[in-house]
Amino acid sequence: QVQLVESGPGLVKPSQTLSLTCTVSGGSITTSFYFWSWIRQPPGKGLEWMGAITYSGITYYSPSLKSRTSISRDTSKNQFTLQLSSVTPEDTAVYYCARGGKDSSWYPRGQGTQVTVSS
């Protein structure tokens, strides 16, 4: 079965770039026709889709985050990564990676990783 695990620093300073990696096991990120997404949940709020990369490497981003977000992949490691630039405390959230696109069920999903933006 497919499993996803997020990794990266738990604390990022304001104005810096947040970088997270999702390692996928049990299936390939190049398998047609899957999308692979990053999602976040700020404290007390709902899930927010941030963006996705497809099985062929095409990327899609949330319009509200597009100017600060970059998603890439390393097919040799079966990983995809998130970079969010110019972070502020409002970017504090639990970040998840998942299989699925913007309007999908996001299953399976990683366990999530807490990222706090603070000086």
Coordinates of N, CA, C and O in Angstrom, one line a residue:
Q1 N 0.8 -1.2 0.0 CA 0.0 0.0 0.0 C 0.9 1.2 0.0 O 2.0 1.2 0.5
V2 N 0.3 2.3 -0.6 CA 1.1 3.5 -0.7 C 1.1 4.2 0.7 O 0.1 4.4 1.4
Q3 N 2.3 4.7 1.0 CA 2.5 5.5 2.3 C 3.3 6.7 2.0 O 4.2 6.7 1.1
L4 N 3.0 7.8 2.6 CA 3.7 9.1 2.5 C 4.2 9.6 3.8 O 3.5 9.5 4.8
V5 N 5.4 10.1 3.8 CA 6.0 10.6 5.0 C 6.6 12.0 4.7 O 7.4 12.1 3.9
E6 N 6.1 13.0 5.5 CA 6.7 14.3 5.4 C 7.9 14.5 6.3 O 8.0 13.9 7.3
S7 N 8.9 15.3 5.8 CA 10.0 15.6 6.6 C 10.5 17.0 6.3 O 10.3 17.5 5.2
G8 N 11.1 17.6 7.3 CA 11.6 19.0 7.2 C 11.7 19.7 8.5 O 11.3 19.1 9.5
P9 N 12.2 20.9 8.6 CA 12.4 21.6 9.8 C 11.0 22.0 10.4 O 10.1 22.3 9.7
G10 N 11.0 21.9 11.7 CA 9.7 22.3 12.4 C 9.6 23.7 12.8 O 8.5 24.2 13.1
L11 N 10.7 24.5 12.6 CA 10.7 25.9 13.0 C 11.4 26.6 11.8 O 12.5 26.3 11.4
V12 N 10.8 27.7 11.4 CA 11.3 28.5 10.3 C 11.2 30.0 10.7 O 10.2 30.4 11.3
K13 N 12.2 30.8 10.4 CA 12.1 32.2 10.8 C 11.4 33.0 9.7 O 11.4 32.6 8.5
P14 N 10.7 34.0 10.2 CA 10.0 34.9 9.2 C 10.9 35.4 8.1 O 12.1 35.6 8.3
S15 N 10.4 35.5 6.9 CA 11.0 35.9 5.7 C 11.9 34.8 5.0 O 12.3 34.9 3.9
Q16 N 12.1 33.7 5.7 CA 12.9 32.6 5.1 C 12.0 31.7 4.3 O 10.8 31.9 4.2
T17 N 12.6 30.7 3.7 CA 11.9 29.7 2.8 C 11.7 28.4 3.6 O 12.6 27.8 4.1
L18 N 10.4 28.0 3.6 CA 10.1 26.7 4.2 C 10.3 25.6 3.1 O 9.8 25.8 2.0
S19 N 11.0 24.5 3.5 CA 11.2 23.4 2.6 C 10.8 22.1 3.2 O 11.3 21.8 4.3
L20 N 9.9 21.4 2.6 CA 9.5 20.1 3.1 C 9.6 19.0 2.0 O 9.5 19.4 0.8
T21 N 9.9 17.8 2.4 CA 10.0 16.7 1.5 C 9.0 15.6 1.8 O 8.7 15.4 3.0
C22 N 8.4 15.1 0.8 CA 7.4 13.9 1.0 C 8.1 12.7 0.3 O 8.3 12.7 -0.9
T23 N 8.3 11.7 1.1 CA 8.8 10.4 0.6 C 7.7 9.4 0.5 O 6.9 9.2 1.4
V24 N 7.6 8.9 -0.7 CA 6.5 8.0 -1.1 C 7.0 6.5 -1.2 O 8.0 6.3 -1.8
S25 N 6.3 5.6 -0.5 CA 6.7 4.2 -0.6 C 5.5 3.4 -1.0 O 4.3 3.8 -0.8
G26 N 5.7 2.2 -1.6 CA 4.6 1.4 -2.0 C 4.0 1.7 -3.3 O 3.0 1.0 -3.7
G27 N 4.5 2.7 -4.0 CA 4.0 3.0 -5.3 C 4.9 4.2 -5.9 O 5.5 4.9 -5.1
S28 N 4.9 4.3 -7.2 CA 5.7 5.3 -7.8 C 5.0 6.6 -8.1 O 3.8 6.6 -8.5
I29 N 5.6 7.7 -7.9 CA 5.0 9.0 -8.1 C 4.9 9.3 -9.6 O 4.2 10.3 -10.0
T30 N 5.4 8.4 -10.5 CA 5.3 8.6 -11.9 C 4.2 7.7 -12.5 O 4.0 7.6 -13.7
T31 N 3.5 7.0 -11.6 CA 2.4 6.1 -12.1 C 1.2 7.0 -12.6 O 0.7 7.9 -12.0
S32 N 0.8 6.7 -13.9 CA -0.3 7.4 -14.5 C -1.6 7.1 -13.7 O -1.8 6.0 -13.2
F33 N -2.4 8.0 -13.5 CA -2.4 9.4 -13.8 C -2.5 10.2 -12.5 O -3.3 11.1 -12.4
Y34 N -1.7 9.8 -11.5 CA -1.9 10.3 -10.2 C -1.3 11.8 -10.1 O -0.4 12.1 -10.7
F35 N -2.0 12.5 -9.2 CA -1.5 13.8 -8.7 C -1.0 13.7 -7.3 O -1.5 12.8 -6.6
W36 N 0.0 14.5 -6.9 CA 0.5 14.5 -5.6 C 0.5 15.9 -5.0 O 1.1 16.8 -5.6
S37 N -0.2 16.1 -3.9 CA -0.5 17.4 -3.4 C 0.2 17.7 -2.1 O 0.6 16.8 -1.3
W38 N 0.3 19.0 -1.8 CA 0.6 19.5 -0.5 C -0.6 20.3 0.0 O -1.2 21.1 -0.7
I39 N -0.9 20.1 1.3 CA -2.1 20.6 1.9 C -1.6 21.1 3.3 O -0.7 20.5 3.9
R40 N -2.2 22.1 3.8 CA -1.9 22.5 5.2 C -3.1 22.9 6.0 O -4.2 23.1 5.4
Q41 N -3.0 22.8 7.3 CA -4.1 23.2 8.2 C -3.5 24.1 9.3 O -2.9 23.6 10.2
P42 N -3.8 25.4 9.2 CA -3.4 26.3 10.2 C -4.2 26.0 11.5 O -5.3 25.4 11.5
P43 N -3.7 26.5 12.7 CA -4.4 26.2 13.9 C -5.9 26.8 13.9 O -6.1 27.9 13.5
G44 N -6.8 25.9 14.2 CA -8.2 26.3 14.3 C -8.9 26.5 13.0 O -10.0 27.0 12.9
K45 N -8.2 26.2 11.9 CA -8.8 26.4 10.5 C -8.9 25.0 9.8 O -8.4 24.0 10.2
G46 N -9.5 25.1 8.6 CA -9.7 23.9 7.8 C -8.5 23.6 6.9 O -7.5 24.3 6.9
L47 N -8.6 22.5 6.2 CA -7.5 22.1 5.3 C -7.5 23.1 4.1 O -8.5 23.4 3.5
E48 N -6.3 23.4 3.7 CA -6.1 24.3 2.5 C -5.1 23.6 1.5 O -4.0 23.2 1.9
W49 N -5.6 23.4 0.3 CA -4.8 22.9 -0.8 C -3.8 23.9 -1.2 O -4.2 25.0 -1.5
M50 N -2.5 23.5 -1.3 CA -1.5 24.5 -1.7 C -1.1 24.3 -3.2 O -0.8 25.3 -3.9
G51 N -1.0 23.1 -3.6 CA -0.5 22.8 -5.0 C -0.3 21.3 -5.2 O -0.4 20.5 -4.2
A52 N 0.0 21.0 -6.4 CA 0.2 19.6 -6.8 C 1.2 19.4 -7.9 O 1.4 20.4 -8.7
I53 N 1.8 18.2 -8.0 CA 2.6 17.9 -9.1 C 2.1 16.6 -9.7 O 1.7 15.7 -8.9
T54 N 2.0 16.5 -11.0 CA 1.4 15.3 -11.6 C 2.4 14.2 -11.8 O 3.6 14.4 -11.7
Y55 N 1.9 13.0 -12.2 CA 2.8 11.9 -12.5 C 3.8 12.2 -13.6 O 4.9 11.6 -13.7
S56 N 3.5 13.2 -14.4 CA 4.4 13.6 -15.5 C 5.2 14.9 -15.2 O 6.0 15.3 -16.0
G57 N 5.0 15.4 -14.0 CA 5.8 16.5 -13.6 C 5.2 17.9 -13.8 O 5.9 18.9 -13.5
I58 N 4.0 18.0 -14.2 CA 3.3 19.2 -14.4 C 2.8 19.7 -13.0 O 2.4 18.9 -12.2
T59 N 3.0 21.0 -12.7 CA 2.6 21.6 -11.4 C 1.4 22.5 -11.5 O 1.2 23.2 -12.6
Y60 N 0.6 22.5 -10.5 CA -0.5 23.4 -10.3 C -0.4 24.0 -8.9 O 0.0 23.3 -8.0
Y61 N -0.8 25.2 -8.8 CA -0.7 25.9 -7.5 C -2.0 26.7 -7.2 O -2.8 27.1 -8.1
S62 N -2.3 26.8 -5.9 CA -3.4 27.6 -5.4 C -3.1 29.1 -5.8 O -2.0 29.6 -5.6
P63 N -4.1 29.7 -6.4 CA -3.8 31.1 -6.8 C -3.4 32.0 -5.7 O -2.5 32.9 -5.9
S64 N -3.8 31.8 -4.5 CA -3.5 32.6 -3.3 C -2.0 32.4 -2.9 O -1.5 33.3 -2.2
L65 N -1.4 31.3 -3.3 CA -0.1 31.0 -2.8 C 0.9 30.9 -4.0 O 2.1 30.7 -3.8
K66 N 0.4 31.0 -5.2 CA 1.2 30.7 -6.4 C 2.6 31.5 -6.4 O 3.6 31.0 -6.8
S67 N 2.5 32.8 -6.0 CA 3.7 33.6 -6.1 C 4.8 33.2 -5.1 O 6.0 33.6 -5.3
R68 N 4.5 32.4 -4.1 CA 5.4 32.0 -3.1 C 5.7 30.5 -3.1 O 6.6 30.0 -2.3
T69 N 5.1 29.7 -3.9 CA 5.1 28.3 -3.8 C 5.8 27.6 -5.0 O 5.6 28.1 -6.2
S70 N 6.6 26.6 -4.7 CA 7.2 25.8 -5.8 C 7.2 24.3 -5.3 O 7.6 24.0 -4.2
I71 N 6.7 23.5 -6.2 CA 6.7 22.1 -6.0 C 7.6 21.4 -7.1 O 7.4 21.7 -8.2
S72 N 8.4 20.5 -6.6 CA 9.3 19.8 -7.5 C 9.4 18.3 -7.1 O 8.7 17.9 -6.1
R73 N 10.1 17.5 -7.9 CA 10.2 16.1 -7.5 C 11.5 15.5 -7.9 O 12.3 16.1 -8.7
D74 N 11.9 14.4 -7.2 CA 13.1 13.6 -7.5 C 12.6 12.2 -7.7 O 12.3 11.5 -6.8
T75 N 12.4 11.8 -9.0 CA 11.9 10.5 -9.3 C 12.8 9.4 -8.9 O 12.3 8.3 -8.6
S76 N 14.1 9.7 -8.8 CA 15.0 8.6 -8.4 C 14.9 8.2 -7.0 O 15.2 7.1 -6.5
K77 N 14.4 9.2 -6.2 CA 14.2 9.0 -4.7 C 12.7 8.8 -4.4 O 12.3 8.5 -3.3
N78 N 11.8 8.9 -5.4 CA 10.4 8.8 -5.2 C 9.9 9.8 -4.2 O 9.1 9.5 -3.3
Q79 N 10.4 11.0 -4.4 CA 10.0 12.1 -3.5 C 9.5 13.3 -4.2 O 9.9 13.6 -5.4
F80 N 8.7 14.1 -3.5 CA 8.3 15.4 -4.1 C 8.5 16.5 -2.9 O 8.3 16.1 -1.8
T81 N 8.8 17.7 -3.3 CA 9.1 18.7 -2.3 C 8.3 19.9 -2.5 O 7.8 20.3 -3.5
L82 N 8.2 20.7 -1.3 CA 7.5 21.9 -1.3 C 8.4 23.0 -0.8 O 9.2 22.8 0.1
Q83 N 8.4 24.1 -1.5 CA 9.1 25.3 -1.0 C 8.2 26.4 -1.0 O 7.5 26.7 -2.0
L84 N 8.1 27.1 0.2 CA 7.2 28.2 0.4 C 8.1 29.4 0.8 O 8.7 29.3 1.9
S85 N 8.2 30.4 0.0 CA 9.1 31.5 0.3 C 8.5 32.6 1.1 O 7.2 32.7 1.3
S86 N 9.3 33.5 1.7 CA 8.9 34.7 2.4 C 7.8 34.4 3.4 O 6.7 35.0 3.5
V87 N 8.0 33.4 4.3 CA 7.0 32.9 5.2 C 6.8 34.0 6.3 O 7.7 34.8 6.7
T88 N 5.6 34.0 6.8 CA 5.2 34.8 8.0 C 4.5 33.9 9.0 O 4.3 32.7 8.8
P89 N 4.3 34.4 10.2 CA 3.6 33.6 11.2 C 2.3 33.0 10.8 O 1.9 31.9 11.3
E90 N 1.6 33.6 9.8 CA 0.4 33.1 9.2 C 0.6 31.8 8.5 O -0.4 31.1 8.1
D91 N 1.8 31.5 8.2 CA 2.1 30.2 7.5 C 2.3 29.0 8.5 O 2.6 27.9 8.1
T92 N 2.2 29.3 9.8 CA 2.3 28.3 10.8 C 1.1 27.3 10.6 O -0.1 27.7 10.5
A93 N 1.4 26.0 10.5 CA 0.4 25.1 10.2 C 0.9 23.6 10.3 O 2.2 23.5 10.4
V94 N 0.0 22.7 10.3 CA 0.4 21.3 10.0 C 0.4 21.1 8.5 O -0.6 21.4 7.9
Y95 N 1.5 20.6 8.0 CA 1.6 20.4 6.5 C 1.6 18.9 6.2 O 2.2 18.1 6.8
Y96 N 0.7 18.6 5.2 CA 0.5 17.2 4.8 C 0.9 17.1 3.3 O 0.6 18.0 2.5
C97 N 1.4 15.9 3.0 CA 1.4 15.5 1.5 C 0.4 14.4 1.3 O 0.1 13.6 2.3
A98 N -0.1 14.3 0.1 CA -1.1 13.4 -0.1 C -1.2 13.0 -1.6 O -0.7 13.8 -2.5
R99 N -1.8 11.9 -1.9 CA -2.1 11.6 -3.3 C -3.4 12.1 -3.6 O -4.4 11.9 -2.9
G100 N -3.5 12.8 -4.8 CA -4.7 13.4 -5.2 C -4.5 14.9 -5.6 O -3.5 15.5 -5.2
G101 N -5.4 15.4 -6.4 CA -5.3 16.8 -6.8 C -6.2 17.7 -6.0 O -6.6 17.4 -4.9
K102 N -6.5 18.9 -6.5 CA -7.1 20.0 -5.8 C -8.5 19.5 -5.2 O -8.8 19.8 -4.1
D103 N -9.3 18.8 -6.0 CA -10.6 18.5 -5.6 C -10.8 17.0 -5.3 O -11.8 16.4 -5.4
S104 N -9.7 16.3 -5.0 CA -9.7 14.9 -4.7 C -9.9 14.6 -3.2 O -10.0 15.5 -2.4
S105 N -9.9 13.4 -2.9 CA -10.1 12.9 -1.5 C -8.9 13.0 -0.7 O -8.9 12.7 0.5
W106 N -7.7 13.2 -1.3 CA -6.4 13.2 -0.6 C -6.2 12.0 0.2 O -6.1 12.0 1.4
Y107 N -6.1 10.9 -0.5 CA -5.9 9.6 0.1 C -5.0 8.7 -0.7 O -5.2 8.6 -1.9
P108 N -4.0 8.1 -0.1 CA -3.6 8.3 1.3 C -2.9 9.7 1.6 O -2.6 10.4 0.6
R109 N -2.7 9.9 2.8 CA -2.2 11.2 3.2 C -1.1 10.9 4.3 O -1.3 9.9 5.1
G110 N -0.1 11.7 4.4 CA 0.9 11.5 5.4 C 0.4 11.9 6.8 O -0.7 12.4 6.9
Q111 N 1.2 11.7 7.8 CA 0.7 11.9 9.1 C 0.8 13.4 9.5 O 0.2 13.9 10.4
G112 N 1.5 14.2 8.6 CA 1.5 15.6 8.8 C 2.8 16.0 9.6 O 3.3 15.2 10.5
T113 N 3.2 17.2 9.4 CA 4.4 17.7 10.1 C 4.1 19.2 10.5 O 3.6 20.0 9.7
Q114 N 4.3 19.5 11.8 CA 4.0 20.8 12.3 C 5.2 21.7 11.9 O 6.4 21.4 12.1
V115 N 4.8 22.9 11.3 CA 5.8 23.9 11.0 C 5.4 25.2 11.7 O 4.3 25.6 11.5
T116 N 6.3 25.7 12.4 CA 6.0 27.0 13.1 C 6.9 28.1 12.6 O 8.1 27.8 12.4
V117 N 6.3 29.2 12.3 CA 7.1 30.3 11.8 C 7.2 31.3 12.9 O 6.2 31.9 13.4
S118 N 8.4 31.5 13.4 CA 8.7 32.4 14.5 C 10.1 32.8 14.6 O 11.0 32.0 14.2
S119 N 10.4 33.9 15.1 CA 11.8 34.4 15.3 C 12.3 33.9 16.6 O 13.5 34.2 16.9

